[in-house]
CSV table of C-alpha atoms in Angstrom, one decimal:
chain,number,residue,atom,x,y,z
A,1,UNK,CA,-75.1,-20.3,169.3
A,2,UNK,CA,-77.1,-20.5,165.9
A,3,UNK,CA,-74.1,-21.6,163.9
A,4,UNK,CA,-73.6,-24.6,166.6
A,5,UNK,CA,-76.9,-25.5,166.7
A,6,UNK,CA,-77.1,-25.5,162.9
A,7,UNK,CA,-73.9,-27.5,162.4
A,8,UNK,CA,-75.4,-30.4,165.2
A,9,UNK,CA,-78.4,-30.2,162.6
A,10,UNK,CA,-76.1,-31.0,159.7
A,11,UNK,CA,-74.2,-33.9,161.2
A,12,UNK,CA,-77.2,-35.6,162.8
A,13,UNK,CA,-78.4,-35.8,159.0
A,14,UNK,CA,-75.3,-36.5,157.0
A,15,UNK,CA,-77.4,-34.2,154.5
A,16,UNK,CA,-77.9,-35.2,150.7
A,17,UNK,CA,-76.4,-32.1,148.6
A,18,UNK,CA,-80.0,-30.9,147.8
A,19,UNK,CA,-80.7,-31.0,151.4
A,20,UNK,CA,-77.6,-29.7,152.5
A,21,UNK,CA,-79.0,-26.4,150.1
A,22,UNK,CA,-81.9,-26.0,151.4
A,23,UNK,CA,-80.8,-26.3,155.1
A,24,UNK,CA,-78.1,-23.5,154.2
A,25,UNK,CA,-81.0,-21.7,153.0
A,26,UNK,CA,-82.9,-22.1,156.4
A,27,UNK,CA,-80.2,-22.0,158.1
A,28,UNK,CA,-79.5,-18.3,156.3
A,29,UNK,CA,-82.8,-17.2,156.7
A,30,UNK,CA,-84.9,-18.7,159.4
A,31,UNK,CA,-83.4,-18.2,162.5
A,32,UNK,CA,-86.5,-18.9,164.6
A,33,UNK,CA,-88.3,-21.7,162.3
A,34,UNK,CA,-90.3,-22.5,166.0
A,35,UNK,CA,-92.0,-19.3,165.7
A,36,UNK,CA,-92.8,-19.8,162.0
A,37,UNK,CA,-94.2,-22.2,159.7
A,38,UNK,CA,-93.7,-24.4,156.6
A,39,UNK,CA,-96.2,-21.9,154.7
A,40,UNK,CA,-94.7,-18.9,155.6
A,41,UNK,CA,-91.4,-20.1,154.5
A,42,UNK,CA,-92.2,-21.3,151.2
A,43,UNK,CA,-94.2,-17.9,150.6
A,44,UNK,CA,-91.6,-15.8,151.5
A,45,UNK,CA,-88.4,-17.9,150.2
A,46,UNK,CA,-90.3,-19.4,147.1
A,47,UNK,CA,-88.0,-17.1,144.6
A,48,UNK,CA,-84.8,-17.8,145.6
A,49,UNK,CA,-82.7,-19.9,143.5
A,50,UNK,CA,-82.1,-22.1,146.8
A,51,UNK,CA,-85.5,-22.7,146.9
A,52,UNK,CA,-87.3,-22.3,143.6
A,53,UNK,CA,-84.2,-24.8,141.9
A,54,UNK,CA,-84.6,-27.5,144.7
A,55,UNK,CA,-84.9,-31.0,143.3
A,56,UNK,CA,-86.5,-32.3,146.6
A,57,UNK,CA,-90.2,-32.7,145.9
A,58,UNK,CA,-92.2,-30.5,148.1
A,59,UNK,CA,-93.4,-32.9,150.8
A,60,UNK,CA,-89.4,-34.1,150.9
A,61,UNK,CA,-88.9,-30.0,151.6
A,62,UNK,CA,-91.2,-29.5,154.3
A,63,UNK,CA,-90.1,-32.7,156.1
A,64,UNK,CA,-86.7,-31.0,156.2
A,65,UNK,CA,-87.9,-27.8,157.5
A,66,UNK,CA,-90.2,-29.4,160.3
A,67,UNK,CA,-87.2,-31.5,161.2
A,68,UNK,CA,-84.6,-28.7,161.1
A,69,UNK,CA,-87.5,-26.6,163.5
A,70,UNK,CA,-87.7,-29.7,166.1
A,71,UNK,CA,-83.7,-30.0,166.2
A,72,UNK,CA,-83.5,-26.2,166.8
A,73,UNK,CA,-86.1,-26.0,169.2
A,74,UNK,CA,-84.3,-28.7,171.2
A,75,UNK,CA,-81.4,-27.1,171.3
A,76,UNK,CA,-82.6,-23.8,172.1
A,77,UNK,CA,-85.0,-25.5,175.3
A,78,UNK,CA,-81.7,-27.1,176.5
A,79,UNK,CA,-79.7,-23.8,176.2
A,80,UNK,CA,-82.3,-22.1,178.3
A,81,UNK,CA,-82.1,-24.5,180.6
A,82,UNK,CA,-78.5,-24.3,180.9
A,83,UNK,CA,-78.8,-20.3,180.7
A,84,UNK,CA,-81.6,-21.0,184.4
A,85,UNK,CA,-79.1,-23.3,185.9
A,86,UNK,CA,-75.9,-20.7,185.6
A,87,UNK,CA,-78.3,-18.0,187.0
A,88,UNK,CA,-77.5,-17.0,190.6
A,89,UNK,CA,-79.3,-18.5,193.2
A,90,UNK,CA,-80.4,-16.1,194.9
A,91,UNK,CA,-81.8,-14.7,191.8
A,92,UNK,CA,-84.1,-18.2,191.0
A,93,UNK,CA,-84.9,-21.0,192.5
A,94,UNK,CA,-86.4,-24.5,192.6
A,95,UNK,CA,-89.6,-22.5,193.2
A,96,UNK,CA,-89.8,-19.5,191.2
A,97,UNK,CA,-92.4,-19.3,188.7
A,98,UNK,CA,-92.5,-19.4,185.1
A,99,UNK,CA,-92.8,-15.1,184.4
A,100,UNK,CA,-90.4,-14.3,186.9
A,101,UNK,CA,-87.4,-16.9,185.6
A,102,UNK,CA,-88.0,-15.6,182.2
A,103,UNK,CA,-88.6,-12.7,183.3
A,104,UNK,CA,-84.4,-12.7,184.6
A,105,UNK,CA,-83.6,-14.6,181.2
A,106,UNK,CA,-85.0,-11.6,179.3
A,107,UNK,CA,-83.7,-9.2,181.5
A,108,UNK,CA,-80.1,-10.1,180.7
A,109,UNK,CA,-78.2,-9.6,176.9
A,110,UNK,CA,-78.5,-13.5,176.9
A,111,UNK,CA,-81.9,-13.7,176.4
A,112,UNK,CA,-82.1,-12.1,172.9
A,113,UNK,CA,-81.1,-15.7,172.0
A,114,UNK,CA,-84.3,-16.9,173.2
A,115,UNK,CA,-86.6,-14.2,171.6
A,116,UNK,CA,-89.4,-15.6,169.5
A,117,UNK,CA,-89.6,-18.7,171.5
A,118,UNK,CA,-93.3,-19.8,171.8
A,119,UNK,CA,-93.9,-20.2,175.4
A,120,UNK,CA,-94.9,-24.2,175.9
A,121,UNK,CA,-91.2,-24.4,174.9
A,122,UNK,CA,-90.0,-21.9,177.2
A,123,UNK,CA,-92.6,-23.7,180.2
A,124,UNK,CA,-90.8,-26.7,179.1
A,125,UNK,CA,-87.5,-25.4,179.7
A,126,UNK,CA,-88.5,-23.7,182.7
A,127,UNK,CA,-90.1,-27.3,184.3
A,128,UNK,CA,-86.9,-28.6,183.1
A,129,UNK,CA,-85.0,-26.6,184.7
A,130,UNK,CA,-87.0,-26.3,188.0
A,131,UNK,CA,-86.7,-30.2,188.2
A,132,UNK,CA,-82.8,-30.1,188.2
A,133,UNK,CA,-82.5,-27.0,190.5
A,134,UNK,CA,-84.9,-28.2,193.4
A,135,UNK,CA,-82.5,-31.6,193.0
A,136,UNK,CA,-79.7,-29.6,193.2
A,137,UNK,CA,-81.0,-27.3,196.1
A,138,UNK,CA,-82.1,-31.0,198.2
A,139,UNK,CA,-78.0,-32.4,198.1
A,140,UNK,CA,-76.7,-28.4,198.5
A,141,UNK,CA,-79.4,-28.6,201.6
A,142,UNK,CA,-78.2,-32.2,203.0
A,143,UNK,CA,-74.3,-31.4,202.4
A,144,UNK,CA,-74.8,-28.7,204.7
A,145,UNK,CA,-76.7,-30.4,207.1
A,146,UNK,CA,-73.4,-32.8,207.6
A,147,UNK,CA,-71.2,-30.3,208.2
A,148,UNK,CA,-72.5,-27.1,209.6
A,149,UNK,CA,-72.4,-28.6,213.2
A,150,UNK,CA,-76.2,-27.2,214.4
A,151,UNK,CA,-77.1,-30.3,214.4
A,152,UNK,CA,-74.8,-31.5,217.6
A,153,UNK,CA,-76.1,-32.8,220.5
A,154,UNK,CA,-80.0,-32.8,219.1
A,155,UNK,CA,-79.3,-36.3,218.1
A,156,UNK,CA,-82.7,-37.4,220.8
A,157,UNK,CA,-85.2,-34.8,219.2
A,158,UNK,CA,-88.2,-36.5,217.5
A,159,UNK,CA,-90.1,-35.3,214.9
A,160,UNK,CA,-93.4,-33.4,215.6
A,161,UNK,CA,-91.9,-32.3,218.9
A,162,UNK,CA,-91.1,-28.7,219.7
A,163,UNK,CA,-87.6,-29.0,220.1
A,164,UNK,CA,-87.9,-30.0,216.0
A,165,UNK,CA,-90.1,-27.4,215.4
A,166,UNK,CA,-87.7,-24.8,217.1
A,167,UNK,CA,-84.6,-26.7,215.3
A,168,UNK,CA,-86.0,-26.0,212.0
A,169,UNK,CA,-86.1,-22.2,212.8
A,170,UNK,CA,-82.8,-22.4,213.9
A,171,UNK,CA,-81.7,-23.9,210.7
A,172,UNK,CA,-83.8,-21.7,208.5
A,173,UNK,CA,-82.1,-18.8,210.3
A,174,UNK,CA,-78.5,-19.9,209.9
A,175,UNK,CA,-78.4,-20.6,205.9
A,176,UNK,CA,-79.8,-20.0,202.6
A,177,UNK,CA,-79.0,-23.3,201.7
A,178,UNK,CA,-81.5,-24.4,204.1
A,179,UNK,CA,-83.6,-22.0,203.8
A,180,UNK,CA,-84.0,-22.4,199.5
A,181,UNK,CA,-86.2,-25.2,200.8
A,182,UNK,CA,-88.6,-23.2,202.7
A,183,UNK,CA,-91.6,-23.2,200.7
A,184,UNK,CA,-90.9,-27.5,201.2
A,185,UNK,CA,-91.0,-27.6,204.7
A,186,UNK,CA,-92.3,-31.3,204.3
A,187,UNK,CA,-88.5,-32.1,202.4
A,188,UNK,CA,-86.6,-29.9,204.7
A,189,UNK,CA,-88.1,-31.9,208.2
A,190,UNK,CA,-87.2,-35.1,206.1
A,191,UNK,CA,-83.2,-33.8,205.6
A,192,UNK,CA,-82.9,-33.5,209.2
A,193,UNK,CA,-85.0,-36.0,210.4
A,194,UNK,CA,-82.0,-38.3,208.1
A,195,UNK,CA,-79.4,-36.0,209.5
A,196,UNK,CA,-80.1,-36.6,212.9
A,197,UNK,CA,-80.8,-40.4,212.5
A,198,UNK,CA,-77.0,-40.8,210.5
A,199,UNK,CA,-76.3,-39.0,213.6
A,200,UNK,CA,-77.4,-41.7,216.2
A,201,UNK,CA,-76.2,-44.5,214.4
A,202,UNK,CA,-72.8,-42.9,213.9
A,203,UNK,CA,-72.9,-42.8,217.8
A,204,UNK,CA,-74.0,-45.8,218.0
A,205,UNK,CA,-71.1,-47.8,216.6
Protein backbone atom coordinates (compact mmCIF):
# COMPACT_ATOMS: atom_id res chain seq x y z
CA UNK A 1 0.00 0.00 0.00
CA UNK A 2 2.74 2.71 1.01
CA UNK A 3 5.18 1.72 -1.68
CA UNK A 4 2.07 2.23 -4.39
CA UNK A 5 1.03 5.18 -3.04
CA UNK A 6 4.61 6.55 -3.03
CA UNK A 7 5.48 5.37 -6.53
CA UNK A 8 1.87 7.39 -7.88
CA UNK A 9 3.66 10.30 -5.95
CA UNK A 10 6.79 9.94 -7.93
CA UNK A 11 5.23 9.73 -11.43
CA UNK A 12 2.75 12.50 -10.87
CA UNK A 13 6.01 14.71 -10.36
CA UNK A 14 8.48 13.34 -12.81
CA UNK A 15 10.86 14.37 -9.76
CA UNK A 16 14.17 16.49 -10.26
CA UNK A 17 17.14 14.24 -8.74
CA UNK A 18 17.21 16.57 -5.62
CA UNK A 19 13.64 15.97 -5.29
CA UNK A 20 13.54 12.48 -6.08
CA UNK A 21 16.13 12.45 -2.67
CA UNK A 22 14.29 13.99 -0.56
CA UNK A 23 11.00 12.25 -1.45
CA UNK A 24 13.06 8.83 -0.83
CA UNK A 25 13.87 10.39 2.32
CA UNK A 26 10.09 10.99 3.21
CA UNK A 27 9.08 8.32 1.69
CA UNK A 28 11.70 6.23 4.10
CA UNK A 29 10.75 7.98 7.03
CA UNK A 30 7.41 9.54 7.11
CA UNK A 31 4.95 7.20 6.70
CA UNK A 32 2.04 9.28 8.03
CA UNK A 33 3.26 12.96 6.90
CA UNK A 34 -0.93 13.84 7.49
CA UNK A 35 -0.44 13.28 11.02
CA UNK A 36 2.84 15.35 11.09
CA UNK A 37 4.24 18.53 9.98
CA UNK A 38 6.85 20.39 8.00
CA UNK A 39 8.48 21.44 11.45
CA UNK A 40 8.66 18.23 12.93
CA UNK A 41 10.23 16.80 10.01
CA UNK A 42 12.92 19.15 9.46
CA UNK A 43 13.70 18.81 13.36
CA UNK A 44 13.84 15.33 13.48
CA UNK A 45 15.51 14.61 9.89
CA UNK A 46 17.63 17.87 9.76
CA UNK A 47 21.05 15.59 10.15
CA UNK A 48 20.75 13.23 7.65
CA UNK A 49 22.78 13.48 4.70
CA UNK A 50 19.42 13.38 2.60
CA UNK A 51 18.40 16.23 4.24
CA UNK A 52 21.11 18.32 5.65
CA UNK A 53 23.02 18.00 1.73
CA UNK A 54 19.72 18.95 -0.14
CA UNK A 55 20.32 21.67 -2.70
CA UNK A 56 16.56 22.59 -2.74
CA UNK A 57 16.23 25.80 -0.79
CA UNK A 58 14.04 25.40 2.18
CA UNK A 59 10.79 26.83 1.05
CA UNK A 60 11.42 24.52 -2.33
CA UNK A 61 11.60 21.53 0.61
CA UNK A 62 8.61 22.16 2.39
CA UNK A 63 6.59 22.60 -0.84
CA UNK A 64 7.62 19.00 -1.53
CA UNK A 65 6.67 17.68 1.77
CA UNK A 66 3.16 19.45 1.92
CA UNK A 67 2.59 18.14 -1.59
CA UNK A 68 3.89 14.56 -0.95
CA UNK A 69 1.33 14.87 2.51
CA UNK A 70 -1.81 15.97 0.23
CA UNK A 71 -0.94 13.09 -2.48
CA UNK A 72 -0.72 10.55 0.37
CA UNK A 73 -3.65 11.67 2.22
CA UNK A 74 -5.63 11.21 -1.03
CA UNK A 75 -4.70 8.12 -1.61
CA UNK A 76 -5.14 6.87 1.79
CA UNK A 77 -9.10 8.61 1.92
CA UNK A 78 -9.73 6.73 -1.27
CA UNK A 79 -8.32 3.42 0.10
CA UNK A 80 -10.60 3.75 3.00
CA UNK A 81 -13.26 4.22 0.96
CA UNK A 82 -12.56 1.27 -1.03
CA UNK A 83 -11.68 -0.72 2.31
CA UNK A 84 -16.03 0.67 3.57
CA UNK A 85 -17.26 -0.34 0.17
CA UNK A 86 -15.72 -4.17 0.31
CA UNK A 87 -17.15 -4.39 3.90
CA UNK A 88 -20.20 -6.66 4.22
CA UNK A 89 -23.37 -5.18 4.13
CA UNK A 90 -24.82 -6.32 6.78
CA UNK A 91 -21.87 -5.09 8.70
CA UNK A 92 -22.31 -1.13 7.33
CA UNK A 93 -24.50 0.61 5.57
CA UNK A 94 -25.62 3.74 3.73
CA UNK A 95 -26.60 4.85 7.31
CA UNK A 96 -24.12 3.87 9.73
CA UNK A 97 -22.40 6.49 11.51
CA UNK A 98 -19.01 7.77 11.41
CA UNK A 99 -17.60 5.70 14.98
CA UNK A 100 -19.23 2.70 14.19
CA UNK A 101 -17.76 2.36 10.29
CA UNK A 102 -14.47 3.09 11.67
CA UNK A 103 -15.06 1.50 14.33
CA UNK A 104 -15.26 -2.12 11.76
CA UNK A 105 -12.20 -0.53 9.74
CA UNK A 106 -10.13 -0.57 12.97
CA UNK A 107 -11.51 -3.71 14.14
CA UNK A 108 -10.03 -5.63 11.25
CA UNK A 109 -5.88 -6.18 10.35
CA UNK A 110 -6.69 -3.71 7.43
CA UNK A 111 -7.07 -0.83 9.42
CA UNK A 112 -3.44 -0.56 10.75
CA UNK A 113 -3.13 1.06 7.27
CA UNK A 114 -5.17 3.77 8.28
CA UNK A 115 -3.71 4.47 11.83
CA UNK A 116 -2.69 8.02 12.37
CA UNK A 117 -5.19 9.36 10.05
CA UNK A 118 -6.59 12.70 11.46
CA UNK A 119 -10.31 12.31 11.55
CA UNK A 120 -11.79 15.14 9.06
CA UNK A 121 -9.99 12.82 6.63
CA UNK A 122 -11.38 9.76 7.85
CA UNK A 123 -15.16 11.85 8.04
CA UNK A 124 -14.29 12.59 4.57
CA UNK A 125 -13.81 9.18 3.58
CA UNK A 126 -16.57 7.98 5.62
CA UNK A 127 -19.23 10.79 3.67
CA UNK A 128 -17.58 9.43 0.70
CA UNK A 129 -18.24 6.36 1.11
CA UNK A 130 -21.82 6.74 2.63
CA UNK A 131 -22.67 8.66 -0.61
CA UNK A 132 -21.66 5.65 -2.96
CA UNK A 133 -23.24 2.95 -0.66
CA UNK A 134 -26.84 4.56 -0.12
CA UNK A 135 -26.50 4.82 -4.21
CA UNK A 136 -25.58 1.46 -4.37
CA UNK A 137 -28.21 0.19 -1.76
CA UNK A 138 -31.22 2.56 -3.94
CA UNK A 139 -30.37 0.32 -7.57
CA UNK A 140 -29.74 -3.09 -5.25
CA UNK A 141 -33.34 -1.95 -3.72
CA UNK A 142 -35.06 -1.17 -7.32
CA UNK A 143 -33.45 -4.43 -9.01
CA UNK A 144 -35.17 -6.31 -6.61
CA UNK A 145 -38.28 -4.65 -6.76
CA UNK A 146 -38.41 -5.84 -10.65
CA UNK A 147 -37.97 -9.15 -10.01
CA UNK A 148 -39.01 -10.44 -6.69
CA UNK A 149 -42.71 -10.77 -7.85
CA UNK A 150 -44.51 -9.09 -4.49
CA UNK A 151 -45.28 -6.63 -6.40
CA UNK A 152 -48.01 -8.64 -8.64
CA UNK A 153 -51.34 -7.79 -8.90
CA UNK A 154 -50.98 -4.40 -6.55
CA UNK A 155 -50.49 -2.64 -9.80
CA UNK A 156 -54.07 -0.25 -8.45
CA UNK A 157 -52.66 0.59 -4.91
CA UNK A 158 -52.16 4.38 -4.50
CA UNK A 159 -49.89 5.90 -2.35
CA UNK A 160 -50.99 7.11 1.20
CA UNK A 161 -53.52 4.30 1.17
CA UNK A 162 -53.44 1.40 3.50
CA UNK A 163 -52.94 -1.24 1.12
CA UNK A 164 -49.36 0.84 0.43
CA UNK A 165 -48.81 1.14 3.89
CA UNK A 166 -49.37 -2.68 4.52
CA UNK A 167 -47.27 -3.28 1.09
CA UNK A 168 -44.27 -1.71 2.48
CA UNK A 169 -44.33 -3.99 5.54
CA UNK A 170 -44.68 -6.77 3.42
CA UNK A 171 -41.61 -5.77 1.51
CA UNK A 172 -39.60 -4.68 4.50
CA UNK A 173 -40.32 -8.21 5.73
CA UNK A 174 -39.32 -10.23 2.72
CA UNK A 175 -35.60 -8.61 2.09
CA UNK A 176 -32.66 -6.92 3.35
CA UNK A 177 -32.32 -5.30 0.20
CA UNK A 178 -35.42 -3.58 0.90
CA UNK A 179 -35.19 -3.27 4.14
CA UNK A 180 -31.28 -1.36 4.00
CA UNK A 181 -33.54 1.49 3.14
CA UNK A 182 -35.56 1.54 6.19
CA UNK A 183 -34.40 4.49 8.01
CA UNK A 184 -35.54 6.25 4.16
CA UNK A 185 -38.92 5.31 4.21
CA UNK A 186 -39.48 8.52 2.03
CA UNK A 187 -36.99 6.73 -0.87
CA UNK A 188 -38.27 3.33 -0.27
CA UNK A 189 -42.36 4.49 -0.95
CA UNK A 190 -40.75 6.31 -4.02
CA UNK A 191 -39.08 2.74 -5.49
CA UNK A 192 -42.35 1.20 -5.41
CA UNK A 193 -44.52 3.85 -6.14
CA UNK A 194 -42.06 3.62 -9.80
CA UNK A 195 -42.29 -0.06 -9.46
CA UNK A 196 -45.88 -0.22 -9.54
CA UNK A 197 -46.38 2.62 -12.13
CA UNK A 198 -43.59 0.63 -14.80
CA UNK A 199 -46.07 -1.98 -13.75
CA UNK A 200 -49.34 -0.35 -15.16
CA UNK A 201 -47.80 0.91 -18.12
CA UNK A 202 -46.24 -2.42 -18.93
CA UNK A 203 -49.98 -3.63 -18.77
CA UNK A 204 -51.04 -1.12 -20.52
CA UNK A 205 -49.33 -1.66 -23.88
Amino acid sequence: QEHEEVERVRKRRRATAEEEGLLNLLAERVKAPYATTWEAVREALGDLPQMRDCQLDRDAQERLFMEYRRDISEQRCEALVAHLSNLPADIVGPDTGFEEAIGQVFNGAAGKVFAGMPEDLLREAWEAWRGKAHDSAVESARSWLRSCGHLAGSESVEQGAPAFDALLQKLNAADVRFRRLAARPSEQALLVVQRLEEMRERRAS
